[in-house]
Structure formats: structure tokens, C-alpha cells
Amino acid sequence: MELFVCGDEIIFNEVSPRPHDTGMVTMASQELSQFALHARAILGLPIPEIYQISPAASKAIVVEGKSNNVSFGNLDKVLEEIGTNIRLFGKGEVNGHRRLGVILARDENTEKALAKAERAYAKLAVQL
């Protein structure tokens, strides 16, 4: 289930019976990601105490257009800042609106992490 916290409200978004890419931020923010926790849960493995490594944020890489040959440039510039990572989903074609990956960033608070992710995103070049 995906929920968003908006001020004092919790807003329901969707139910997915799998880990969701919007939760990829857990790969940067906590000891066990949502993917590791999902695997442990379905395999009946122990789930230890979950703790945060660092505040983190993500920025989705979303494009609009049509192409059978998507490529990415400036990856070296995207990864210049310490605590920044990029996950590309390996989708080679776009027909309309498509999420192609996510940029993850850690920092001392979520606001700084989000600013870092957005700076990295601004450096990314996606060719359709």
C-alpha cells in the first residue's frame, strides 16, 4: 500500500502486491530496503529491527515522447556529489509518459537530500 504524508494528512495512493519503485529511497535511507524486507517476508525469514542510515530522498526520471533507443548522458556529472546514486530500470523504449529510473540521494535531512537529488537530475541528459 502506498500512502503519502502531506502536512497533517495521510493520503492513500494505491495498493501493489510488490515492492514499488517509489520506495526505492529505502535503498539509500535504511539498513534493509523495502525490497530486502519484502523478500524476507515472503520467504518467512526473520525481519530484524529496521533503522535509518541517513535521511534520503528520490527524484523519478520520467520522460515524455516516443523512442525505441533511449540513452542516458552525463552520468559522471549526476554522480559527482557524495551520497548520490542513480538506478536505471533498463527500459529501452518510450511511447508516451514513462518512468525510466530514479536518482537517490542522502544528506543530513530530507530537504537537503531532495535538493541534492534534484541537482543531480538537472545534470542528466536523456536522449530519445
PDB file of C-alpha atoms in Angstrom:
ATOM      1  CA  MET A   1       0.000   0.000   0.000  1.00  0.00           C
ATOM      2  CA  GLU A   2       1.331   3.425  -0.876  1.00  0.00           C
ATOM      3  CA  LEU A   3       0.489   6.396   1.320  1.00  0.00           C
ATOM      4  CA  PHE A   4       1.692   9.986   1.178  1.00  0.00           C
ATOM      5  CA  VAL A   5       2.112  12.246   4.191  1.00  0.00           C
ATOM      6  CA  CYS A   6       1.003  15.779   3.291  1.00  0.00           C
ATOM      7  CA  GLY A   7       1.191  18.046   6.314  1.00  0.00           C
ATOM      8  CA  ASP A   8      -1.185  16.570   8.884  1.00  0.00           C
ATOM      9  CA  GLU A   9      -2.928  14.346   6.332  1.00  0.00           C
ATOM     10  CA  ILE A  10      -2.193  10.818   5.148  1.00  0.00           C
ATOM     11  CA  ILE A  11      -3.393  10.300   1.587  1.00  0.00           C
ATOM     12  CA  PHE A  12      -3.983   6.832   0.095  1.00  0.00           C
ATOM     13  CA  ASN A  13      -2.488   6.353  -3.376  1.00  0.00           C
ATOM     14  CA  GLU A  14      -2.551   2.669  -4.376  1.00  0.00           C
ATOM     15  CA  VAL A  15      -2.147  -0.968  -3.390  1.00  0.00           C
ATOM     16  CA  SER A  16       0.540  -3.034  -5.151  1.00  0.00           C
ATOM     17  CA  PRO A  17       1.329  -6.629  -4.139  1.00  0.00           C
ATOM     18  CA  ARG A  18       5.026  -5.996  -4.788  1.00  0.00           C
ATOM     19  CA  PRO A  19       7.722  -3.534  -3.810  1.00  0.00           C
ATOM     20  CA  HIS A  20       7.093  -0.233  -5.558  1.00  0.00           C
ATOM     21  CA  ASP A  21       9.710   1.919  -7.286  1.00  0.00           C
ATOM     22  CA  THR A  22       8.672   4.968  -5.261  1.00  0.00           C
ATOM     23  CA  GLY A  23      10.025   3.106  -2.238  1.00  0.00           C
ATOM     24  CA  MET A  24      13.480   2.822  -3.796  1.00  0.00           C
ATOM     25  CA  VAL A  25      14.509   5.649  -1.471  1.00  0.00           C
ATOM     26  CA  THR A  26      14.775   2.919   1.192  1.00  0.00           C
ATOM     27  CA  MET A  27      17.847   1.652  -0.695  1.00  0.00           C
ATOM     28  CA  ALA A  28      19.564   4.864   0.412  1.00  0.00           C
ATOM     29  CA  SER A  29      17.838   5.599   3.704  1.00  0.00           C
ATOM     30  CA  GLN A  30      17.751   2.397   5.719  1.00  0.00           C
ATOM     31  CA  GLU A  31      19.725  -0.730   6.535  1.00  0.00           C
ATOM     32  CA  LEU A  32      17.225  -3.030   4.798  1.00  0.00           C
ATOM     33  CA  SER A  33      15.417  -1.719   1.724  1.00  0.00           C
ATOM     34  CA  GLN A  34      11.755  -2.376   1.028  1.00  0.00           C
ATOM     35  CA  PHE A  35      12.943  -4.998  -1.482  1.00  0.00           C
ATOM     36  CA  ALA A  36      15.006  -6.889   1.108  1.00  0.00           C
ATOM     37  CA  LEU A  37      12.146  -6.683   3.594  1.00  0.00           C
ATOM     38  CA  HIS A  38       9.641  -7.934   1.010  1.00  0.00           C
ATOM     39  CA  ALA A  39      11.871 -10.914   0.156  1.00  0.00           C
ATOM     40  CA  ARG A  40      12.365 -11.752   3.841  1.00  0.00           C
ATOM     41  CA  ALA A  41       8.622 -11.545   4.485  1.00  0.00           C
ATOM     42  CA  ILE A  42       7.567 -13.820   1.607  1.00  0.00           C
ATOM     43  CA  LEU A  43      10.372 -16.310   2.380  1.00  0.00           C
ATOM     44  CA  GLY A  44       9.497 -16.428   6.071  1.00  0.00           C
ATOM     45  CA  LEU A  45      12.924 -15.095   7.065  1.00  0.00           C
ATOM     46  CA  PRO A  46      13.400 -13.015  10.202  1.00  0.00           C
ATOM     47  CA  ILE A  47      12.846  -9.280   9.945  1.00  0.00           C
ATOM     48  CA  PRO A  48      15.180  -7.521  12.371  1.00  0.00           C
ATOM     49  CA  GLU A  49      14.754  -4.050  13.764  1.00  0.00           C
ATOM     50  CA  ILE A  50      14.663  -1.590  10.890  1.00  0.00           C
ATOM     51  CA  TYR A  51      16.721   1.532  11.298  1.00  0.00           C
ATOM     52  CA  GLN A  52      17.571   4.565   9.254  1.00  0.00           C
ATOM     53  CA  ILE A  53      21.114   5.017   7.960  1.00  0.00           C
ATOM     54  CA  SER A  54      20.523   8.572   6.804  1.00  0.00           C
ATOM     55  CA  PRO A  55      17.752  10.896   5.689  1.00  0.00           C
ATOM     56  CA  ALA A  56      17.280  10.412   1.956  1.00  0.00           C
ATOM     57  CA  ALA A  57      15.141  11.460  -0.989  1.00  0.00           C
ATOM     58  CA  SER A  58      14.460  10.358  -4.530  1.00  0.00           C
ATOM     59  CA  LYS A  59      13.745  12.039  -7.837  1.00  0.00           C
ATOM     60  CA  ALA A  60      11.990   9.994 -10.509  1.00  0.00           C
ATOM     61  CA  ILE A  61      13.437  10.040 -14.017  1.00  0.00           C
ATOM     62  CA  VAL A  62      10.298  10.476 -16.112  1.00  0.00           C
ATOM     63  CA  VAL A  63      10.253  11.270 -19.816  1.00  0.00           C
ATOM     64  CA  GLU A  64       7.621  12.043 -22.408  1.00  0.00           C
ATOM     65  CA  GLY A  65       7.975  11.110 -26.053  1.00  0.00           C
ATOM     66  CA  LYS A  66       8.466   8.203 -28.408  1.00  0.00           C
ATOM     67  CA  SER A  67      11.668   6.244 -28.965  1.00  0.00           C
ATOM     68  CA  ASN A  68      12.968   2.701 -29.364  1.00  0.00           C
ATOM     69  CA  ASN A  69      16.503   3.733 -28.452  1.00  0.00           C
ATOM     70  CA  VAL A  70      16.640   5.599 -25.137  1.00  0.00           C
ATOM     71  CA  SER A  71      20.105   6.568 -23.917  1.00  0.00           C
ATOM     72  CA  PHE A  72      21.479   8.489 -20.965  1.00  0.00           C
ATOM     73  CA  GLY A  73      24.276  11.043 -20.869  1.00  0.00           C
ATOM     74  CA  ASN A  74      26.225  12.943 -18.229  1.00  0.00           C
ATOM     75  CA  LEU A  75      26.087  10.039 -15.770  1.00  0.00           C
ATOM     76  CA  ASP A  76      29.500  11.085 -14.463  1.00  0.00           C
ATOM     77  CA  LYS A  77      28.094  14.524 -13.620  1.00  0.00           C
ATOM     78  CA  VAL A  78      24.990  13.007 -11.990  1.00  0.00           C
ATOM     79  CA  LEU A  79      27.228  11.008  -9.656  1.00  0.00           C
ATOM     80  CA  GLU A  80      29.648  13.836  -8.748  1.00  0.00           C
ATOM     81  CA  GLU A  81      28.095  14.511  -5.359  1.00  0.00           C
ATOM     82  CA  ILE A  82      28.827  12.186  -2.472  1.00  0.00           C
ATOM     83  CA  GLY A  83      25.747  10.290  -1.365  1.00  0.00           C
ATOM     84  CA  THR A  84      24.067  10.320  -4.783  1.00  0.00           C
ATOM     85  CA  ASN A  85      23.179   7.228  -6.795  1.00  0.00           C
ATOM     86  CA  ILE A  86      21.169   6.501  -9.919  1.00  0.00           C
ATOM     87  CA  ARG A  87      19.067   3.426 -10.678  1.00  0.00           C
ATOM     88  CA  LEU A  88      18.048   2.941 -14.295  1.00  0.00           C
ATOM     89  CA  PHE A  89      15.246   0.468 -14.972  1.00  0.00           C
ATOM     90  CA  GLY A  90      16.641  -0.828 -18.289  1.00  0.00           C
ATOM     91  CA  LYS A  91      13.617   0.264 -20.305  1.00  0.00           C
ATOM     92  CA  GLY A  92      14.843   0.826 -23.853  1.00  0.00           C
ATOM     93  CA  GLU A  93      11.692   2.281 -25.322  1.00  0.00           C
ATOM     94  CA  VAL A  94       9.237   5.050 -24.576  1.00  0.00           C
ATOM     95  CA  ASN A  95       5.795   5.592 -26.063  1.00  0.00           C
ATOM     96  CA  GLY A  96       4.204   8.459 -24.170  1.00  0.00           C
ATOM     97  CA  HIS A  97       4.924   9.051 -20.492  1.00  0.00           C
ATOM     98  CA  ARG A  98       7.380   6.614 -18.852  1.00  0.00           C
ATOM     99  CA  ARG A  99       9.404   6.324 -15.653  1.00  0.00           C
ATOM    100  CA  LEU A 100      12.918   5.200 -16.621  1.00  0.00           C
ATOM    101  CA  GLY A 101      14.710   5.288 -13.289  1.00  0.00           C
ATOM    102  CA  VAL A 102      15.294   7.161 -10.087  1.00  0.00           C
ATOM    103  CA  ILE A 103      18.021   9.262  -8.532  1.00  0.00           C
ATOM    104  CA  LEU A 104      18.651   8.588  -4.838  1.00  0.00           C
ATOM    105  CA  ALA A 105      20.436  10.972  -2.508  1.00  0.00           C
ATOM    106  CA  ARG A 106      21.428  11.024   1.180  1.00  0.00           C
ATOM    107  CA  ASP A 107      22.113  14.078   3.312  1.00  0.00           C
ATOM    108  CA  GLU A 108      21.733  15.397   6.863  1.00  0.00           C
ATOM    109  CA  ASN A 109      17.982  15.997   6.336  1.00  0.00           C
ATOM    110  CA  THR A 110      15.390  15.166   3.693  1.00  0.00           C
ATOM    111  CA  GLU A 111      15.231  18.720   2.354  1.00  0.00           C
ATOM    112  CA  LYS A 112      18.966  18.722   1.606  1.00  0.00           C
ATOM    113  CA  ALA A 113      18.742  15.192   0.198  1.00  0.00           C
ATOM    114  CA  LEU A 114      15.919  16.225  -2.136  1.00  0.00           C
ATOM    115  CA  ALA A 115      17.846  19.304  -3.270  1.00  0.00           C
ATOM    116  CA  LYS A 116      20.847  17.059  -3.996  1.00  0.00           C
ATOM    117  CA  ALA A 117      18.679  14.602  -5.981  1.00  0.00           C
ATOM    118  CA  GLU A 118      17.158  17.463  -7.968  1.00  0.00           C
ATOM    119  CA  ARG A 119      20.601  18.936  -8.746  1.00  0.00           C
ATOM    120  CA  ALA A 120      21.724  15.531  -9.995  1.00  0.00           C
ATOM    121  CA  TYR A 121      18.555  15.163 -12.077  1.00  0.00           C
ATOM    122  CA  ALA A 122      19.162  18.559 -13.698  1.00  0.00           C
ATOM    123  CA  LYS A 123      22.545  17.265 -14.932  1.00  0.00           C
ATOM    124  CA  LEU A 124      21.094  14.107 -16.511  1.00  0.00           C
ATOM    125  CA  ALA A 125      20.669  14.045 -20.278  1.00  0.00           C
ATOM    126  CA  VAL A 126      18.086  11.612 -21.651  1.00  0.00           C
ATOM    127  CA  GLN A 127      18.128  11.127 -25.414  1.00  0.00           C
ATOM    128  CA  LEU A 128      15.032   9.742 -27.100  1.00  0.00           C
TER     129      LEU A 128
END
